[in-house]
Amino acid sequence: MRKYNITGMGCAACSARVEKAVSKLPGVEKCSVSLITNSMGIEGSASDHEIITAVEEAGYGASVASEESTQAEEDPLGDPERKLLKRRLKYSIILLVVIMYMTMGQLMLGLPGLPLNDIELEIIAAVLTLAVMVINGRFYVNGVKSILRRAPNMDALVAIGSGAAFGYSMWILIDTIMSVGGVANIREQTESMGISGNMFLESAAMILTLITLGKYLEARSKGRTADALRNLMRLAPETATLIIDEQQVQVPVEQVKPGDIFAVKPGEKIPVDGVVEEGISAVNESALTGESIPVDKFTGDAVSAATANTSGYLICRATRVGKDTTFAQIIRLMDEAAATKAPIAGMADKVAGIFVPVVVAIAVIVFAAWLISGASVAEALNFSISVLVISCPCALGLATPVAVMTGTGAGATHGILFKTAEALEETGKVSVVVLDKTGTVTEGHPVVTDVVEGDGYSKDNLLRLAYSLESMSEHPLAQAVCEYARSEHMRTKKITEFTAMPGNGIMGFMDGMQACAGSLELIESQIDISDSDRARAEAMEREGKTVMFFSLDGELAGLIAVADNLKEDAPAAVEQIKSLGINVVLLTGDNAETARAAGNATGIDNVIAQVMPADKERVLTELAEEGKTAMVGDGINDAPALVRADVGIAIGAGTDVAIDAADVVLMSSRLTDVAAAVRLSRRTVRIIKQNLFWAFIYNIIGIPIAAGVLAGAGIVLNPMIAAACMCLSSVCVVTNALRLNKETVNN
């Protein structure tokens, strides 16, 4: 997905217009505009020039967002913009207080009056109101531009509403001045003219001030939704200590190249992805996985950028640098997710696209209807302005994106990466979770579980024989035996005339005697196996273990059982997934007996075994008849199934191919994070629905009241109260979304 920075957007109507303009371009397959980050994500073949031109013709600015500039950006939501809003708000409030004192202080609050008559007070108030309008001139500039483009936005509503209030007030003021004989006679006017009841100067100033207040609070709240992303960015170290000619040289991290040797002292952060060449230490990987317990690192272990070396001194070799590091990929995934839209946002976008023109039409109808009913121009204008101001579609536009960004940020904090907003929404809808066995439910590498000596053989003799034979083989089971033998401090003996029989075992000669290792069938062809040994092997196989037989010089030397152990959290993870009302399926290429044993140990009833990698996709298609599916895997052979599933979930420690094919990445490789991802998705969607409900219901209830439907019952919204309600609605939507940051995803 290509990303672009968009400037000039002020509300949901703006983002809808940009999205509509770009989506019309030939070659654009998908376009998603985010009001939160002022960014746009594009999929398709359209050129950058065509896309930027389309945005500019729609009345907004656009530029290509490079990965480097995105990752280096300290505040993706524009801190200078918030500072400008703060200054505008401060000066507007100061002027508004003076205006309110002059126009309403004595009459409504009983404050000491000024030695000025009505006309003089209103003239000064008009000048101060004009100053407020100049301070907040952006509303008028952007509003007029949007009207000229025949695509009115929120700024247009504010400009029309406050401009109409000011214009009508000025007309009344000028008419009053002319009625007393002109400007020269104003000072001599001692009697009250009673014009304040028809003036809207304080309303015009109040509207602009409250809207600016709402914008400022909204900007602060939106900024908080990016905290997880900004905090991650700040974790990246700026320098690295390279070892050049046995000397330590500190350089900017951008200068590190693959293959460089670098040192990491205790307390320092690892600058790039690498492999430990020397040293032992514990590394805090919470920045990537959300797991706070440090992980021990030894020679040959991988380390990742932005993780912290807590104890020992490490010398590492750089493997991935710059944008290729795991840390940089996390930032990119979060950034891209923020630039996408959840399907649930579609209805709000459609409404936002036509909302402003409809509201302007309603305001005109309300004004005309009140005039026809016999109301004064001032009363009709009051209702019309209230409709314009209360209808600003900010809350509607923020309802979905602020929740999506907060949800993806909360997930990243706990090591759960949603690649797109669609993935965040769809994860909570799955009704079938398919778990790959090897490397997902199990540890992914076999280990020795049982060593059973034959008659007349000691454990050491059996292990020495097994180690000597299996050290000649590259089979994973052989590697498990060798690893166990080394841990028991065994040494090998020379094997001659070595022969491998794929699918059965291996043979050779040790000390001049024939040695065999392999399946029951192979050993039975060489020697007799007792019923008790056969029964013992069958019992271990029922437990999901693979049994290897060893013989020497025509006698059974013993049995060694190997198994791929379950992950420690596998049973708890399955239980958590089931508790969410989801059917769990175990999918594996292993034999039925081994698969059934793994299913029994984890509590999975539906086990599908002996499935070739090419058939996994077919199984997912069949399971899709039960509902939306999620595939959880880690290997290259899982990639087709991850793509075929409605939601592909990759174990973070898996292959790059699996991670690229997935929609969700579990960086900590904890299987319990599958349930956590589902819970977070459901909570996020619930927040979005709440936000959309309140955004719609606010307008459905607010517009009729602002139009004066309940005026007969004495319930009337003046423009100032309408502006306050509009601001409150936006702040409430953002604040509601921020609750996701306070909820834990693990329960």
XYZ file of C-alpha atoms in Angstrom, residues 18-344:
327
model
C -10.840 13.244 -1.274
C -11.650 9.538 -1.235
C -14.330 9.957 -3.891
C -12.069 12.030 -6.161
C -9.157 9.577 -6.011
C -11.323 6.454 -6.268
C -12.535 7.634 -9.695
C -9.025 7.445 -11.142
C -8.312 4.543 -13.532
C -5.973 2.084 -11.857
C -7.021 2.861 -8.275
C -8.225 -0.408 -6.768
C -8.662 0.789 -3.199
C -8.527 4.208 -1.561
C -8.782 4.925 2.151
C -8.492 8.403 3.683
C -7.893 8.818 7.424
C -9.119 12.021 9.066
C -7.173 11.115 12.209
C -3.714 11.017 10.645
C -4.477 13.222 7.623
C -3.205 10.418 5.422
C -4.380 8.320 2.492
C -3.605 4.714 1.575
C -3.752 3.643 -2.075
C -3.671 0.250 -3.763
C -3.434 0.171 -7.536
C -1.381 1.205 -10.534
C -2.289 4.913 -10.752
C 0.798 7.145 -10.705
C 1.730 9.468 -7.854
C 1.247 12.455 -10.180
C -2.303 11.401 -11.079
C -3.233 10.819 -7.446
C -1.772 14.098 -6.179
C -3.439 16.019 -9.037
C -6.829 14.473 -8.214
C -6.473 15.490 -4.553
C -5.453 19.033 -5.504
C -8.369 19.369 -7.933
C -10.638 18.358 -5.053
C -9.257 21.376 -3.165
C -6.732 19.753 -0.844
C -2.975 19.196 -0.720
C -1.159 15.891 -1.112
C 2.379 14.562 -1.021
C 3.987 11.126 -1.070
C 4.782 9.896 2.450
C 8.130 8.134 2.516
C 8.809 5.415 5.086
C 11.723 7.405 6.410
C 9.735 10.570 6.979
C 6.864 8.637 8.495
C 9.059 6.846 10.985
C 11.014 9.949 11.864
C 7.933 12.053 12.459
C 7.805 12.908 16.145
C 4.099 13.670 16.171
C 2.068 12.238 13.302
C -0.880 14.447 14.185
C 0.910 17.753 13.878
C 1.970 19.400 17.130
C 2.391 22.865 15.442
C -1.271 22.689 14.442
C -2.326 22.104 18.053
C -0.170 25.009 19.214
C -1.849 27.253 16.657
C -5.279 26.112 17.825
C -4.265 26.807 21.414
C -3.223 30.375 20.562
C -6.409 30.976 18.593
C -8.459 29.633 21.483
C -6.665 31.777 24.074
C -7.161 35.063 22.193
C -10.745 34.163 21.262
C -11.662 33.497 24.900
C -10.153 36.799 26.052
C -12.108 38.756 23.449
C -15.281 36.744 24.071
C -15.195 37.523 27.800
C -15.032 41.245 27.015
C -17.841 40.961 24.466
C -20.060 39.045 26.897
C -19.395 41.583 29.618
C -20.298 44.484 27.336
C -23.438 42.966 25.837
C -24.799 40.849 28.687
C -22.862 41.631 31.879
C -25.081 44.335 33.322
C -28.381 43.059 31.950
C -28.086 39.363 32.840
C -25.388 39.159 35.521
C -25.876 42.469 37.307
C -22.268 43.488 36.816
C -21.261 47.170 36.943
C -22.043 48.840 33.626
C -19.804 50.982 31.455
C -20.453 54.722 30.859
C -21.554 53.994 27.293
C -24.937 53.862 25.591
C -26.408 50.857 23.771
C -25.090 51.813 20.349
C -21.562 52.502 21.592
C -21.468 49.184 23.405
C -22.632 47.313 20.319
C -20.105 49.100 18.080
C -17.236 48.075 20.359
C -18.671 44.558 20.575
C -18.847 44.432 16.764
C -15.185 45.418 16.462
C -14.154 42.764 18.997
C -16.324 40.153 17.278
C -14.672 41.019 13.971
C -11.314 40.453 15.686
C -12.475 36.992 16.794
C -13.523 36.288 13.214
C -10.109 37.360 11.911
C -8.322 35.169 14.493
C -10.400 32.214 13.333
C -10.281 33.226 9.696
C -9.377 29.703 8.619
C -13.030 28.703 9.008
C -14.051 31.340 6.466
C -11.205 30.713 4.014
C -11.731 26.951 3.976
C -15.509 27.287 4.121
C -15.709 29.647 1.145
C -13.319 27.464 -0.847
C -15.451 24.404 -0.176
C -18.598 26.255 -1.263
C -16.928 27.420 -4.477
C -15.924 23.822 -5.144
C -19.572 22.863 -4.604
C -18.499 20.558 -1.797
C -19.363 22.395 1.443
C -17.732 21.013 4.585
C -17.869 21.667 8.320
C -15.997 24.950 7.911
C -18.732 26.071 5.525
C -21.393 25.442 8.198
C -19.397 27.429 10.759
C -18.708 30.231 8.277
C -22.341 30.499 7.175
C -23.683 30.302 10.730
C -21.346 32.801 12.375
C -21.228 34.999 9.253
C -25.025 35.212 9.123
C -25.173 36.111 12.823
C -22.562 38.843 12.402
C -24.029 40.143 9.140
C -27.543 40.403 10.527
C -26.240 42.125 13.663
C -24.332 44.645 11.582
C -27.438 45.352 9.512
C -29.437 46.044 12.689
C -26.612 48.174 14.111
C -26.226 50.259 10.926
C -29.995 50.695 10.669
C -30.095 51.880 14.310
C -27.237 54.350 13.741
C -29.039 55.786 10.719
C -32.271 56.095 12.729
C -30.600 58.453 15.246
C -29.192 60.673 12.535
C -25.863 59.038 11.797
C -22.539 58.489 13.533
C -22.300 62.125 14.675
C -25.323 61.721 16.939
C -24.410 58.398 18.583
C -22.749 59.943 21.662
C -25.783 62.097 22.365
C -28.117 59.098 22.529
C -29.005 58.619 26.213
C -32.080 56.445 26.044
C -31.938 52.687 25.605
C -32.576 51.720 21.983
C -33.433 48.121 22.882
C -31.317 46.756 20.034
C -29.446 44.176 22.090
C -32.352 41.744 21.830
C -31.920 41.634 18.051
C -28.129 41.392 18.046
C -26.160 38.158 17.591
C -22.632 39.483 18.070
C -21.957 37.428 21.185
C -23.431 34.403 19.402
C -21.096 34.825 16.432
C -18.064 35.141 18.733
C -19.243 32.310 20.966
C -19.790 29.958 18.018
C -16.265 30.516 16.726
C -14.718 30.206 20.192
C -16.588 27.019 21.090
C -15.872 25.415 17.723
C -12.178 26.264 18.171
C -12.328 24.815 21.692
C -13.841 21.628 20.287
C -11.186 21.466 17.582
C -8.425 21.885 20.163
C -9.827 19.237 22.518
C -10.407 16.970 19.531
C -6.805 17.445 18.363
C -5.476 16.655 21.842
C -7.642 13.573 22.098
C -6.684 12.384 18.622
C -3.049 12.890 19.568
C -3.497 10.508 22.475
C -4.708 7.794 20.081
C -1.260 7.841 18.471
C 0.595 7.413 21.774
C 1.447 3.767 21.112
C 2.916 4.613 17.713
C 4.865 7.615 18.985
C 6.153 5.696 22.004
C 7.350 2.912 19.722
C 9.118 5.444 17.495
C 10.947 6.907 20.461
C 12.295 3.466 21.380
C 14.484 3.370 18.287
C 18.126 4.117 19.180
C 19.815 6.871 17.185
C 23.380 5.513 17.299
C 25.203 2.186 17.142
C 28.637 1.126 18.407
C 30.465 -0.583 15.549
C 33.626 -2.632 16.071
C 36.098 -1.628 13.355
C 39.685 -2.920 13.497
C 39.067 -3.954 17.129
C 38.082 -0.359 17.974
C 34.648 0.792 19.069
C 33.278 3.551 16.827
C 29.926 5.210 17.494
C 27.987 6.000 14.308
C 24.408 7.037 13.417
C 22.232 3.933 13.191
C 21.495 4.784 9.532
C 25.105 3.969 8.657
C 24.976 0.366 9.904
C 25.085 -2.176 7.057
C 24.280 -5.898 7.030
C 27.336 -7.842 8.138
C 28.703 -5.090 10.391
C 29.814 -6.134 13.872
C 28.398 -4.019 16.690
C 28.590 -4.008 20.480
C 25.753 -3.537 22.945
C 26.563 -2.653 26.535
C 24.285 -3.394 29.497
C 21.437 -0.878 29.603
C 21.735 0.026 25.908
C 19.178 -0.645 23.193
C 20.014 -2.883 20.272
C 20.276 -0.667 17.161
C 19.457 -3.153 14.365
C 18.399 -6.769 13.917
C 21.309 -9.158 14.309
C 22.758 -12.404 15.612
C 24.785 -12.761 18.810
C 28.428 -13.546 17.987
C 29.810 -13.358 21.524
C 28.397 -12.905 25.007
C 25.432 -13.905 27.140
C 22.706 -11.539 28.298
C 19.006 -11.086 28.985
C 17.149 -8.877 26.518
C 13.896 -7.074 27.264
C 11.751 -7.545 24.127
C 8.590 -5.878 25.463
C 8.768 -3.208 22.738
C 8.070 -5.912 20.158
C 6.182 -8.652 21.965
C 4.540 -6.961 24.941
C 6.230 -9.570 27.167
C 7.951 -7.861 30.093
C 10.121 -10.827 31.179
C 13.616 -10.573 29.608
C 14.685 -13.353 27.231
C 18.102 -14.988 27.647
C 20.339 -14.640 24.599
C 23.325 -16.858 23.760
C 25.710 -17.159 20.839
C 23.728 -17.749 17.657
C 20.465 -16.262 18.984
C 18.706 -13.516 17.067
C 18.246 -10.031 18.540
C 15.952 -7.264 17.329
C 16.254 -3.499 16.990
C 14.769 -1.345 19.782
C 14.919 -4.157 22.358
C 16.958 -3.466 25.505
C 20.060 -5.304 26.682
C 19.563 -5.595 30.436
C 22.688 -7.314 31.768
C 25.607 -8.793 29.803
C 27.906 -7.413 27.122
C 26.962 -8.569 23.603
C 28.844 -8.534 20.322
C 26.473 -9.011 17.402
C 26.496 -9.201 13.621
C 23.922 -7.031 11.802
C 21.469 -8.964 9.623
C 18.657 -6.494 8.868
C 18.969 -2.719 9.039
C 16.866 0.386 8.395
C 13.363 -0.271 7.106
C 14.010 -4.048 7.022
C 14.251 -4.500 10.808
C 11.417 -6.117 12.710
C 10.901 -2.866 14.611
C 10.630 -0.819 11.405
C 8.131 -3.325 10.017
C 5.960 -2.939 13.125
C 5.935 0.840 12.677
C 5.071 0.405 9.001
C 2.236 -2.030 9.759
C 0.734 0.279 12.379
C 1.096 3.266 10.065
C -0.587 1.444 7.199
C -3.385 0.227 9.483
C -4.086 3.830 10.494
C -4.441 4.765 6.818
C -7.066 2.076 6.138
C -10.759 1.962 6.935
C -12.915 -0.660 8.554
C -15.889 -1.873 6.482
C -18.224 -0.625 9.204
